[in-house]
Amino acid sequence: MPVLGFNITKVEMEKLGVSAPSGQIEVRLSPKVKEMRLGEIRTPTGKMNGIEVLFRYEIDYNPRIAQGAIEGAILYLPPQKDKIDEILGLWEDEKKIDPVTFAEVVNFITKEVSPMLMLLAKEMRLPYHIPIPRVEVKSSP
């Protein structure tokens, strides 16, 4: 597992409208990496270096009925430990992340954040960001 630690630091959700509009409502998720830096975690076998990734995961509704964001940090450990300097160097020089690292980080964050977004949407009576399976009754021929 390339992610060793996960921490939420901020949760915000704001309902902008009083009533939900009729028709199609689009939900857009925008994961963003705010910062990357060298981080470490203490394990029973000693300290382990990794990359601390500070993120902001935004959710927007169209039409604008609500908006929100979750911020936090993860400790990412690349499959090859010698890649840490290369990944951090690219971030420091160009504020870019290689596609493989970005995919691993965003997939992990999405998996961790999605249940919280579902709960917030339920409590605030907003549409869910992913479709919920539904049972349909079909008439027999």
mmCIF file of N, CA and C in Angstrom:
data_model
loop_
_atom_site.group_PDB
_atom_site.id
_atom_site.type_symbol
_atom_site.label_atom_id
_atom_site.label_comp_id
_atom_site.label_asym_id
_atom_site.label_seq_id
_atom_site.Cartn_x
_atom_site.Cartn_y
_atom_site.Cartn_z
ATOM 1 N N MET A 1 0.854 -1.189 0.000
ATOM 2 C CA MET A 1 0.000 0.000 0.000
ATOM 3 C C MET A 1 0.884 1.232 0.000
ATOM 4 N N PRO A 2 0.758 2.092 -1.022
ATOM 5 C CA PRO A 2 1.617 3.262 -1.107
ATOM 6 C C PRO A 2 1.250 4.399 -0.157
ATOM 7 N N VAL A 3 0.063 4.374 0.468
ATOM 8 C CA VAL A 3 -0.323 5.436 1.392
ATOM 9 C C VAL A 3 -0.274 4.884 2.811
ATOM 10 N N LEU A 4 0.543 5.510 3.654
ATOM 11 C CA LEU A 4 0.724 5.027 5.025
ATOM 12 C C LEU A 4 -0.094 5.785 6.050
ATOM 13 N N GLY A 5 -0.489 7.002 5.739
ATOM 14 C CA GLY A 5 -1.248 7.797 6.697
ATOM 15 C C GLY A 5 -2.244 8.689 6.001
ATOM 16 N N PHE A 6 -3.340 9.000 6.711
ATOM 17 C CA PHE A 6 -4.403 9.831 6.150
ATOM 18 C C PHE A 6 -4.987 10.666 7.274
ATOM 19 N N ASN A 7 -5.160 11.970 7.036
ATOM 20 C CA ASN A 7 -5.663 12.860 8.071
ATOM 21 C C ASN A 7 -6.522 13.957 7.437
ATOM 22 N N ILE A 8 -7.748 14.113 7.946
ATOM 23 C CA ILE A 8 -8.639 15.189 7.496
ATOM 24 C C ILE A 8 -8.398 16.401 8.403
ATOM 25 N N THR A 9 -8.230 17.583 7.797
ATOM 26 C CA THR A 9 -7.995 18.785 8.592
ATOM 27 C C THR A 9 -9.135 19.796 8.504
ATOM 28 N N LYS A 10 -9.969 19.691 7.460
ATOM 29 C CA LYS A 10 -11.049 20.666 7.304
ATOM 30 C C LYS A 10 -12.170 20.061 6.465
ATOM 31 N N VAL A 11 -13.415 20.290 6.905
ATOM 32 C CA VAL A 11 -14.593 19.859 6.159
ATOM 33 C C VAL A 11 -15.543 21.042 6.100
ATOM 34 N N GLU A 12 -15.989 21.385 4.891
ATOM 35 C CA GLU A 12 -16.955 22.466 4.743
ATOM 36 C C GLU A 12 -17.962 22.104 3.658
ATOM 37 N N MET A 13 -19.228 22.393 3.936
ATOM 38 C CA MET A 13 -20.297 22.168 2.957
ATOM 39 C C MET A 13 -21.325 23.257 3.190
ATOM 40 N N GLU A 14 -21.688 23.931 2.116
ATOM 41 C CA GLU A 14 -22.634 25.034 2.227
ATOM 42 C C GLU A 14 -23.746 24.849 1.204
ATOM 43 N N LYS A 15 -24.963 24.944 1.694
ATOM 44 C CA LYS A 15 -26.131 24.891 0.827
ATOM 45 C C LYS A 15 -26.424 26.323 0.390
ATOM 46 N N LEU A 16 -26.461 26.566 -0.917
ATOM 47 C CA LEU A 16 -26.616 27.920 -1.432
ATOM 48 C C LEU A 16 -28.058 28.271 -1.754
ATOM 49 N N GLY A 17 -28.871 27.287 -2.008
ATOM 50 C CA GLY A 17 -30.269 27.537 -2.347
ATOM 51 C C GLY A 17 -31.191 26.922 -1.321
ATOM 52 N N VAL A 18 -32.405 27.448 -1.222
ATOM 53 C CA VAL A 18 -33.376 26.944 -0.261
ATOM 54 C C VAL A 18 -34.030 25.675 -0.781
ATOM 55 N N SER A 19 -34.399 25.678 -2.050
ATOM 56 C CA SER A 19 -35.059 24.500 -2.614
ATOM 57 C C SER A 19 -34.257 23.954 -3.786
ATOM 58 N N ALA A 20 -34.358 22.653 -3.985
ATOM 59 C CA ALA A 20 -33.652 22.010 -5.092
ATOM 60 C C ALA A 20 -34.375 22.303 -6.392
ATOM 61 N N PRO A 21 -33.654 22.714 -7.429
ATOM 62 C CA PRO A 21 -34.298 22.986 -8.709
ATOM 63 C C PRO A 21 -34.734 21.682 -9.370
ATOM 64 N N SER A 22 -35.728 21.785 -10.230
ATOM 65 C CA SER A 22 -36.158 20.593 -10.957
ATOM 66 C C SER A 22 -35.229 20.374 -12.139
ATOM 67 N N GLY A 23 -35.161 19.147 -12.600
ATOM 68 C CA GLY A 23 -34.328 18.835 -13.749
ATOM 69 C C GLY A 23 -33.000 18.221 -13.349
ATOM 70 N N GLN A 24 -32.115 18.156 -14.306
ATOM 71 C CA GLN A 24 -30.810 17.525 -14.139
ATOM 72 C C GLN A 24 -29.909 18.363 -13.236
ATOM 73 N N ILE A 25 -29.271 17.697 -12.274
ATOM 74 C CA ILE A 25 -28.296 18.353 -11.407
ATOM 75 C C ILE A 25 -26.960 17.658 -11.618
ATOM 76 N N GLU A 26 -25.964 18.429 -11.968
ATOM 77 C CA GLU A 26 -24.629 17.899 -12.218
ATOM 78 C C GLU A 26 -23.773 18.102 -10.976
ATOM 79 N N VAL A 27 -23.025 17.063 -10.604
ATOM 80 C CA VAL A 27 -22.126 17.140 -9.456
ATOM 81 C C VAL A 27 -20.700 16.964 -9.979
ATOM 82 N N ARG A 28 -19.840 17.939 -9.668
ATOM 83 C CA ARG A 28 -18.458 17.893 -10.135
ATOM 84 C C ARG A 28 -17.510 17.773 -8.952
ATOM 85 N N LEU A 29 -16.621 16.795 -9.027
ATOM 86 C CA LEU A 29 -15.594 16.596 -8.006
ATOM 87 C C LEU A 29 -14.260 17.067 -8.555
ATOM 88 N N SER A 30 -13.513 17.813 -7.741
ATOM 89 C CA SER A 30 -12.221 18.346 -8.185
ATOM 90 C C SER A 30 -11.154 18.092 -7.124
ATOM 91 N N PRO A 31 -10.392 17.010 -7.262
ATOM 92 C CA PRO A 31 -9.285 16.797 -6.326
ATOM 93 C C PRO A 31 -8.100 17.676 -6.721
ATOM 94 N N LYS A 32 -7.514 18.319 -5.741
ATOM 95 C CA LYS A 32 -6.377 19.206 -6.010
ATOM 96 C C LYS A 32 -5.263 18.912 -5.006
ATOM 97 N N VAL A 33 -4.034 18.921 -5.488
ATOM 98 C CA VAL A 33 -2.871 18.801 -4.618
ATOM 99 C C VAL A 33 -2.401 20.218 -4.324
ATOM 100 N N LYS A 34 -2.405 20.589 -3.039
ATOM 101 C CA LYS A 34 -2.003 21.938 -2.647
ATOM 102 C C LYS A 34 -0.496 22.039 -2.442
ATOM 103 N N GLU A 35 0.084 20.984 -1.864
ATOM 104 C CA GLU A 35 1.502 21.030 -1.513
ATOM 105 C C GLU A 35 2.034 19.615 -1.389
ATOM 106 N N MET A 36 3.314 19.448 -1.670
ATOM 107 C CA MET A 36 4.005 18.178 -1.452
ATOM 108 C C MET A 36 5.326 18.489 -0.776
ATOM 109 N N ARG A 37 5.653 17.679 0.239
ATOM 110 C CA ARG A 37 6.916 17.884 0.958
ATOM 111 C C ARG A 37 7.349 16.570 1.590
ATOM 112 N N LEU A 38 8.584 16.543 2.029
ATOM 113 C CA LEU A 38 9.112 15.350 2.676
ATOM 114 C C LEU A 38 8.419 15.163 4.016
ATOM 115 N N GLY A 39 7.976 13.956 4.283
ATOM 116 C CA GLY A 39 7.328 13.654 5.554
ATOM 117 C C GLY A 39 7.878 12.358 6.114
ATOM 118 N N GLU A 40 7.558 12.067 7.355
ATOM 119 C CA GLU A 40 8.012 10.814 7.948
ATOM 120 C C GLU A 40 6.955 10.265 8.887
ATOM 121 N N ILE A 41 6.997 8.957 9.061
ATOM 122 C CA ILE A 41 6.090 8.283 9.973
ATOM 123 C C ILE A 41 6.927 7.351 10.841
ATOM 124 N N ARG A 42 6.524 7.240 12.092
ATOM 125 C CA ARG A 42 7.238 6.346 13.009
ATOM 126 C C ARG A 42 6.548 4.994 13.022
ATOM 127 N N THR A 43 7.322 3.963 12.809
ATOM 128 C CA THR A 43 6.806 2.600 12.828
ATOM 129 C C THR A 43 7.535 1.821 13.920
ATOM 130 N N PRO A 44 7.072 0.640 14.261
ATOM 131 C CA PRO A 44 7.779 -0.153 15.274
ATOM 132 C C PRO A 44 9.228 -0.464 14.894
ATOM 133 N N THR A 45 9.516 -0.458 13.595
ATOM 134 C CA THR A 45 10.885 -0.747 13.151
ATOM 135 C C THR A 45 11.722 0.516 12.957
ATOM 136 N N GLY A 46 11.150 1.679 13.247
ATOM 137 C CA GLY A 46 11.893 2.933 13.122
ATOM 138 C C GLY A 46 11.143 3.952 12.293
ATOM 139 N N LYS A 47 11.842 5.029 11.918
ATOM 140 C CA LYS A 47 11.231 6.074 11.107
ATOM 141 C C LYS A 47 11.266 5.692 9.635
ATOM 142 N N MET A 48 10.219 6.124 8.922
ATOM 143 C CA MET A 48 10.134 5.854 7.495
ATOM 144 C C MET A 48 9.808 7.151 6.774
ATOM 145 N N ASN A 49 10.617 7.505 5.775
ATOM 146 C CA ASN A 49 10.379 8.718 4.999
ATOM 147 C C ASN A 49 9.375 8.457 3.890
ATOM 148 N N GLY A 50 8.614 9.498 3.577
ATOM 149 C CA GLY A 50 7.654 9.439 2.490
ATOM 150 C C GLY A 50 7.376 10.851 2.018
ATOM 151 N N ILE A 51 6.328 10.993 1.239
ATOM 152 C CA ILE A 51 5.944 12.300 0.715
ATOM 153 C C ILE A 51 4.620 12.694 1.363
ATOM 154 N N GLU A 52 4.628 13.830 2.040
ATOM 155 C CA GLU A 52 3.393 14.351 2.623
ATOM 156 C C GLU A 52 2.682 15.163 1.543
ATOM 157 N N VAL A 53 1.453 14.757 1.234
ATOM 158 C CA VAL A 53 0.668 15.413 0.195
ATOM 159 C C VAL A 53 -0.505 16.112 0.862
ATOM 160 N N LEU A 54 -0.549 17.440 0.759
ATOM 161 C CA LEU A 54 -1.674 18.219 1.277
ATOM 162 C C LEU A 54 -2.669 18.389 0.134
ATOM 163 N N PHE A 55 -3.930 18.066 0.387
ATOM 164 C CA PHE A 55 -4.923 18.078 -0.681
ATOM 165 C C PHE A 55 -6.156 18.873 -0.307
ATOM 166 N N ARG A 56 -6.911 19.231 -1.334
ATOM 167 C CA ARG A 56 -8.232 19.855 -1.198
ATOM 168 C C ARG A 56 -9.133 19.162 -2.210
ATOM 169 N N TYR A 57 -10.216 18.586 -1.733
ATOM 170 C CA TYR A 57 -11.155 17.838 -2.572
ATOM 171 C C TYR A 57 -12.454 18.620 -2.606
ATOM 172 N N GLU A 58 -12.732 19.257 -3.750
ATOM 173 C CA GLU A 58 -13.894 20.140 -3.863
ATOM 174 C C GLU A 58 -15.063 19.421 -4.516
ATOM 175 N N ILE A 59 -16.278 19.797 -4.103
ATOM 176 C CA ILE A 59 -17.504 19.295 -4.713
ATOM 177 C C ILE A 59 -18.372 20.505 -5.042
ATOM 178 N N ASP A 60 -18.805 20.558 -6.304
ATOM 179 C CA ASP A 60 -19.643 21.665 -6.775
ATOM 180 C C ASP A 60 -20.866 21.099 -7.474
ATOM 181 N N TYR A 61 -21.983 21.770 -7.299
ATOM 182 C CA TYR A 61 -23.239 21.380 -7.931
ATOM 183 C C TYR A 61 -23.593 22.398 -9.000
ATOM 184 N N ASN A 62 -24.148 21.913 -10.116
ATOM 185 C CA ASN A 62 -24.610 22.783 -11.185
ATOM 186 C C ASN A 62 -26.022 22.359 -11.550
ATOM 187 N N PRO A 63 -27.047 23.182 -11.386
ATOM 188 C CA PRO A 63 -27.043 24.569 -10.925
ATOM 189 C C PRO A 63 -26.496 24.693 -9.493
ATOM 190 N N ARG A 64 -26.034 25.873 -9.184
ATOM 191 C CA ARG A 64 -25.315 26.105 -7.928
ATOM 192 C C ARG A 64 -26.259 26.057 -6.721
ATOM 193 N N ILE A 65 -26.506 24.847 -6.247
ATOM 194 C CA ILE A 65 -27.339 24.678 -5.061
ATOM 195 C C ILE A 65 -26.486 24.466 -3.814
ATOM 196 N N ALA A 66 -25.219 24.033 -4.021
ATOM 197 C CA ALA A 66 -24.333 23.795 -2.889
ATOM 198 C C ALA A 66 -22.898 23.698 -3.377
ATOM 199 N N GLN A 67 -22.000 23.847 -2.431
ATOM 200 C CA GLN A 67 -20.579 23.646 -2.707
ATOM 201 C C GLN A 67 -19.900 23.241 -1.409
ATOM 202 N N GLY A 68 -18.768 22.583 -1.541
ATOM 203 C CA GLY A 68 -18.061 22.161 -0.349
ATOM 204 C C GLY A 68 -16.651 21.719 -0.670
ATOM 205 N N ALA A 69 -15.922 21.381 0.381
ATOM 206 C CA ALA A 69 -14.547 20.916 0.211
ATOM 207 C C ALA A 69 -14.110 20.153 1.456
ATOM 208 N N ILE A 70 -13.201 19.238 1.234
ATOM 209 C CA ILE A 70 -12.550 18.517 2.325
ATOM 210 C C ILE A 70 -11.053 18.682 2.114
ATOM 211 N N GLU A 71 -10.357 19.070 3.173
ATOM 212 C CA GLU A 71 -8.913 19.230 3.096
ATOM 213 C C GLU A 71 -8.255 18.251 4.048
ATOM 214 N N GLY A 72 -7.031 17.891 3.710
ATOM 215 C CA GLY A 72 -6.311 16.969 4.571
ATOM 216 C C GLY A 72 -4.921 16.701 4.047
ATOM 217 N N ALA A 73 -4.324 15.636 4.581
ATOM 218 C CA ALA A 73 -2.968 15.255 4.201
ATOM 219 C C ALA A 73 -2.866 13.736 4.185
ATOM 220 N N ILE A 74 -2.040 13.250 3.287
ATOM 221 C CA ILE A 74 -1.708 11.831 3.282
ATOM 222 C C ILE A 74 -0.191 11.695 3.274
ATOM 223 N N LEU A 75 0.294 10.567 3.746
ATOM 224 C CA LEU A 75 1.719 10.253 3.643
ATOM 225 C C LEU A 75 1.847 9.161 2.593
ATOM 226 N N TYR A 76 2.441 9.527 1.476
ATOM 227 C CA TYR A 76 2.571 8.638 0.332
ATOM 228 C C TYR A 76 3.974 8.058 0.270
ATOM 229 N N LEU A 77 4.061 6.756 0.094
ATOM 230 C CA LEU A 77 5.341 6.076 -0.039
ATOM 231 C C LEU A 77 5.406 5.470 -1.440
ATOM 232 N N PRO A 78 6.246 6.024 -2.330
ATOM 233 C CA PRO A 78 6.333 5.480 -3.688
ATOM 234 C C PRO A 78 6.821 4.025 -3.665
ATOM 235 N N PRO A 79 6.462 3.243 -4.693
ATOM 236 C CA PRO A 79 6.924 1.844 -4.740
ATOM 237 C C PRO A 79 8.449 1.712 -4.661
ATOM 238 N N GLN A 80 9.172 2.631 -5.303
ATOM 239 C CA GLN A 80 10.637 2.653 -5.175
ATOM 240 C C GLN A 80 11.013 3.847 -4.307
ATOM 241 N N LYS A 81 11.668 3.579 -3.190
ATOM 242 C CA LYS A 81 12.001 4.654 -2.251
ATOM 243 C C LYS A 81 12.908 5.713 -2.868
ATOM 244 N N ASP A 82 13.716 5.329 -3.849
ATOM 245 C CA ASP A 82 14.606 6.306 -4.482
ATOM 246 C C ASP A 82 13.842 7.304 -5.358
ATOM 247 N N LYS A 83 12.556 7.094 -5.586
ATOM 248 C CA LYS A 83 11.726 8.014 -6.377
ATOM 249 C C LYS A 83 11.282 9.235 -5.567
ATOM 250 N N ILE A 84 11.437 9.200 -4.246
ATOM 251 C CA ILE A 84 10.982 10.310 -3.399
ATOM 252 C C ILE A 84 11.612 11.626 -3.853
ATOM 253 N N ASP A 85 12.946 11.642 -4.028
ATOM 254 C CA ASP A 85 13.629 12.872 -4.432
ATOM 255 C C ASP A 85 13.193 13.328 -5.822
ATOM 256 N N GLU A 86 12.989 12.379 -6.723
ATOM 257 C CA GLU A 86 12.562 12.707 -8.086
ATOM 258 C C GLU A 86 11.165 13.335 -8.086
ATOM 259 N N ILE A 87 10.234 12.760 -7.329
ATOM 260 C CA ILE A 87 8.862 13.271 -7.251
ATOM 261 C C ILE A 87 8.839 14.657 -6.615
ATOM 262 N N LEU A 88 9.570 14.819 -5.510
ATOM 263 C CA LEU A 88 9.614 16.123 -4.833
ATOM 264 C C LEU A 88 10.336 17.172 -5.677
ATOM 265 N N GLY A 89 11.357 16.764 -6.409
ATOM 266 C CA GLY A 89 12.079 17.690 -7.288
ATOM 267 C C GLY A 89 11.183 18.241 -8.386
ATOM 268 N N LEU A 90 10.389 17.366 -8.996
ATOM 269 C CA LEU A 90 9.451 17.798 -10.039
ATOM 270 C C LEU A 90 8.416 18.762 -9.458
ATOM 271 N N TRP A 91 7.959 18.486 -8.247
ATOM 272 C CA TRP A 91 6.972 19.372 -7.604
ATOM 273 C C TRP A 91 7.593 20.734 -7.299
ATOM 274 N N GLU A 92 8.797 20.740 -6.721
ATOM 275 C CA GLU A 92 9.440 22.003 -6.353
ATOM 276 C C GLU A 92 9.786 22.849 -7.571
ATOM 277 N N ASP A 93 10.195 22.198 -8.660
ATOM 278 C CA ASP A 93 10.602 22.937 -9.855
ATOM 279 C C ASP A 93 9.421 23.431 -10.686
ATOM 280 N N GLU A 94 8.417 22.560 -10.885
ATOM 281 C CA GLU A 94 7.353 22.885 -11.830
ATOM 282 C C GLU A 94 5.944 22.796 -11.257
ATOM 283 N N LYS A 95 5.805 22.433 -9.970
ATOM 284 C CA LYS A 95 4.486 22.216 -9.353
ATOM 285 C C LYS A 95 3.680 21.183 -10.142
ATOM 286 N N LYS A 96 4.353 20.131 -10.602
ATOM 287 C CA LYS A 96 3.718 19.058 -11.354
ATOM 288 C C LYS A 96 3.936 17.728 -10.639
ATOM 289 N N ILE A 97 3.035 16.776 -10.934
ATOM 290 C CA ILE A 97 3.123 15.431 -10.387
ATOM 291 C C ILE A 97 3.066 14.464 -11.553
ATOM 292 N N ASP A 98 3.909 13.422 -11.528
ATOM 293 C CA ASP A 98 3.858 12.445 -12.611
ATOM 294 C C ASP A 98 2.511 11.717 -12.566
ATOM 295 N N PRO A 99 2.012 11.284 -13.726
ATOM 296 C CA PRO A 99 0.660 10.705 -13.804
ATOM 297 C C PRO A 99 0.429 9.491 -12.898
ATOM 298 N N VAL A 100 1.415 8.625 -12.731
ATOM 299 C CA VAL A 100 1.244 7.428 -11.898
ATOM 300 C C VAL A 100 1.050 7.819 -10.440
ATOM 301 N N THR A 101 1.883 8.718 -9.947
ATOM 302 C CA THR A 101 1.760 9.181 -8.557
ATOM 303 C C THR A 101 0.426 9.889 -8.364
ATOM 304 N N PHE A 102 0.050 10.757 -9.299
ATOM 305 C CA PHE A 102 -1.212 11.486 -9.192
ATOM 306 C C PHE A 102 -2.390 10.521 -9.138
ATOM 307 N N ALA A 103 -2.386 9.503 -9.996
ATOM 308 C CA ALA A 103 -3.476 8.525 -10.014
ATOM 309 C C ALA A 103 -3.571 7.778 -8.683
ATOM 310 N N GLU A 104 -2.446 7.340 -8.131
ATOM 311 C CA GLU A 104 -2.460 6.617 -6.852
ATOM 312 C C GLU A 104 -2.984 7.497 -5.725
ATOM 313 N N VAL A 105 -2.511 8.731 -5.677
ATOM 314 C CA VAL A 105 -2.909 9.659 -4.621
ATOM 315 C C VAL A 105 -4.398 10.006 -4.730
ATOM 316 N N VAL A 106 -4.856 10.375 -5.923
ATOM 317 C CA VAL A 106 -6.253 10.782 -6.104
ATOM 318 C C VAL A 106 -7.199 9.608 -5.886
ATOM 319 N N ASN A 107 -6.834 8.422 -6.355
ATOM 320 C CA ASN A 107 -7.691 7.252 -6.133
ATOM 321 C C ASN A 107 -7.837 6.952 -4.645
ATOM 322 N N PHE A 108 -6.754 7.055 -3.893
ATOM 323 C CA PHE A 108 -6.829 6.816 -2.450
ATOM 324 C C PHE A 108 -7.697 7.875 -1.772
ATOM 325 N N ILE A 109 -7.465 9.142 -2.099
ATOM 326 C CA ILE A 109 -8.234 10.227 -1.485
ATOM 327 C C ILE A 109 -9.718 10.081 -1.809
ATOM 328 N N THR A 110 -10.042 9.766 -3.057
ATOM 329 C CA THR A 110 -11.444 9.589 -3.459
ATOM 330 C C THR A 110 -12.097 8.472 -2.659
ATOM 331 N N LYS A 111 -11.389 7.364 -2.484
ATOM 332 C CA LYS A 111 -11.921 6.234 -1.716
ATOM 333 C C LYS A 111 -12.185 6.624 -0.265
ATOM 334 N N GLU A 112 -11.344 7.431 0.321
ATOM 335 C CA GLU A 112 -11.492 7.832 1.718
ATOM 336 C C GLU A 112 -12.534 8.941 1.908
ATOM 337 N N VAL A 113 -12.636 9.848 0.953
ATOM 338 C CA VAL A 113 -13.484 11.028 1.085
ATOM 339 C C VAL A 113 -14.935 10.763 0.660
ATOM 340 N N SER A 114 -15.145 9.836 -0.276
ATOM 341 C CA SER A 114 -16.489 9.579 -0.800
ATOM 342 C C SER A 114 -17.533 9.259 0.267
ATOM 343 N N PRO A 115 -17.246 8.391 1.244
ATOM 344 C CA PRO A 115 -18.275 8.138 2.271
ATOM 345 C C PRO A 115 -18.661 9.390 3.061
ATOM 346 N N MET A 116 -17.693 10.263 3.315
ATOM 347 C CA MET A 116 -17.983 11.494 4.041
ATOM 348 C C MET A 116 -18.857 12.420 3.194
ATOM 349 N N LEU A 117 -18.587 12.491 1.894
ATOM 350 C CA LEU A 117 -19.409 13.305 1.003
ATOM 351 C C LEU A 117 -20.829 12.758 0.918
ATOM 352 N N MET A 118 -20.968 11.438 0.935
ATOM 353 C CA MET A 118 -22.307 10.819 0.921
ATOM 354 C C MET A 118 -23.076 11.211 2.182
ATOM 355 N N LEU A 119 -22.436 11.143 3.322
ATOM 356 C CA LEU A 119 -23.080 11.492 4.589
ATOM 357 C C LEU A 119 -23.478 12.965 4.620
ATOM 358 N N LEU A 120 -22.590 13.839 4.178
ATOM 359 C CA LEU A 120 -22.906 15.269 4.145
ATOM 360 C C LEU A 120 -24.086 15.544 3.213
ATOM 361 N N ALA A 121 -24.093 14.909 2.036
ATOM 362 C CA ALA A 121 -25.192 15.098 1.091
ATOM 363 C C ALA A 121 -26.508 14.602 1.691
ATOM 364 N N LYS A 122 -26.464 13.477 2.375
ATOM 365 C CA LYS A 122 -27.676 12.926 2.993
ATOM 366 C C LYS A 122 -28.211 13.873 4.059
ATOM 367 N N GLU A 123 -27.346 14.342 4.942
ATOM 368 C CA GLU A 123 -27.758 15.214 6.037
ATOM 369 C C GLU A 123 -28.264 16.564 5.551
ATOM 370 N N MET A 124 -27.722 17.040 4.430
ATOM 371 C CA MET A 124 -28.119 18.359 3.918
ATOM 372 C C MET A 124 -29.164 18.262 2.811
ATOM 373 N N ARG A 125 -29.664 17.053 2.571
ATOM 374 C CA ARG A 125 -30.693 16.818 1.547
ATOM 375 C C ARG A 125 -30.244 17.292 0.168
ATOM 376 N N LEU A 126 -29.022 16.880 -0.201
ATOM 377 C CA LEU A 126 -28.444 17.209 -1.508
ATOM 378 C C LEU A 126 -28.324 15.938 -2.341
ATOM 379 N N PRO A 127 -28.247 16.060 -3.652
ATOM 380 C CA PRO A 127 -28.032 14.868 -4.486
ATOM 381 C C PRO A 127 -26.654 14.246 -4.195
ATOM 382 N N TYR A 128 -26.594 12.924 -4.264
ATOM 383 C CA TYR A 128 -25.328 12.226 -4.053
ATOM 384 C C TYR A 128 -24.405 12.439 -5.243
ATOM 385 N N HIS A 129 -23.105 12.353 -4.992
ATOM 386 C CA HIS A 129 -22.128 12.557 -6.057
ATOM 387 C C HIS A 129 -21.922 11.316 -6.917
ATOM 388 N N ILE A 130 -22.413 10.162 -6.464
ATOM 389 C CA ILE A 130 -22.376 8.940 -7.266
ATOM 390 C C ILE A 130 -23.776 8.340 -7.271
ATOM 391 N N PRO A 131 -24.160 7.677 -8.355
ATOM 392 C CA PRO A 131 -25.507 7.100 -8.391
ATOM 393 C C PRO A 131 -25.658 5.944 -7.406
ATOM 394 N N ILE A 132 -26.801 5.875 -6.770
ATOM 395 C CA ILE A 132 -27.125 4.802 -5.836
ATOM 396 C C ILE A 132 -27.870 3.718 -6.626
ATOM 397 N N PRO A 133 -27.502 2.459 -6.453
ATOM 398 C CA PRO A 133 -28.241 1.401 -7.159
ATOM 399 C C PRO A 133 -29.711 1.408 -6.757
ATOM 400 N N ARG A 134 -30.570 1.164 -7.732
ATOM 401 C CA ARG A 134 -32.023 1.167 -7.484
ATOM 402 C C ARG A 134 -32.618 -0.125 -8.000
ATOM 403 N N VAL A 135 -33.608 -0.609 -7.300
ATOM 404 C CA VAL A 135 -34.342 -1.791 -7.727
ATOM 405 C C VAL A 135 -35.545 -1.335 -8.529
ATOM 406 N N GLU A 136 -35.750 -1.945 -9.676
ATOM 407 C CA GLU A 136 -36.897 -1.627 -10.502
ATOM 408 C C GLU A 136 -37.743 -2.870 -10.668
ATOM 409 N N VAL A 137 -39.033 -2.694 -10.597
ATOM 410 C CA VAL A 137 -39.967 -3.785 -10.781
ATOM 411 C C VAL A 137 -40.364 -3.820 -12.261
ATOM 412 N N LYS A 138 -40.157 -4.969 -12.877
ATOM 413 C CA LYS A 138 -40.513 -5.134 -14.297
ATOM 414 C C LYS A 138 -41.772 -5.989 -14.379
ATOM 415 N N SER A 139 -42.650 -5.598 -15.247
ATOM 416 C CA SER A 139 -43.868 -6.382 -15.416
ATOM 417 C C SER A 139 -43.549 -7.652 -16.192
ATOM 418 N N SER A 140 -44.148 -8.761 -15.790
ATOM 419 C CA SER A 140 -43.883 -10.030 -16.482
ATOM 420 C C SER A 140 -44.732 -10.108 -17.754
ATOM 421 N N PRO A 141 -44.194 -10.740 -18.795
ATOM 422 C CA PRO A 141 -44.877 -10.783 -20.102
ATOM 423 C C PRO A 141 -46.117 -11.634 -20.096
#
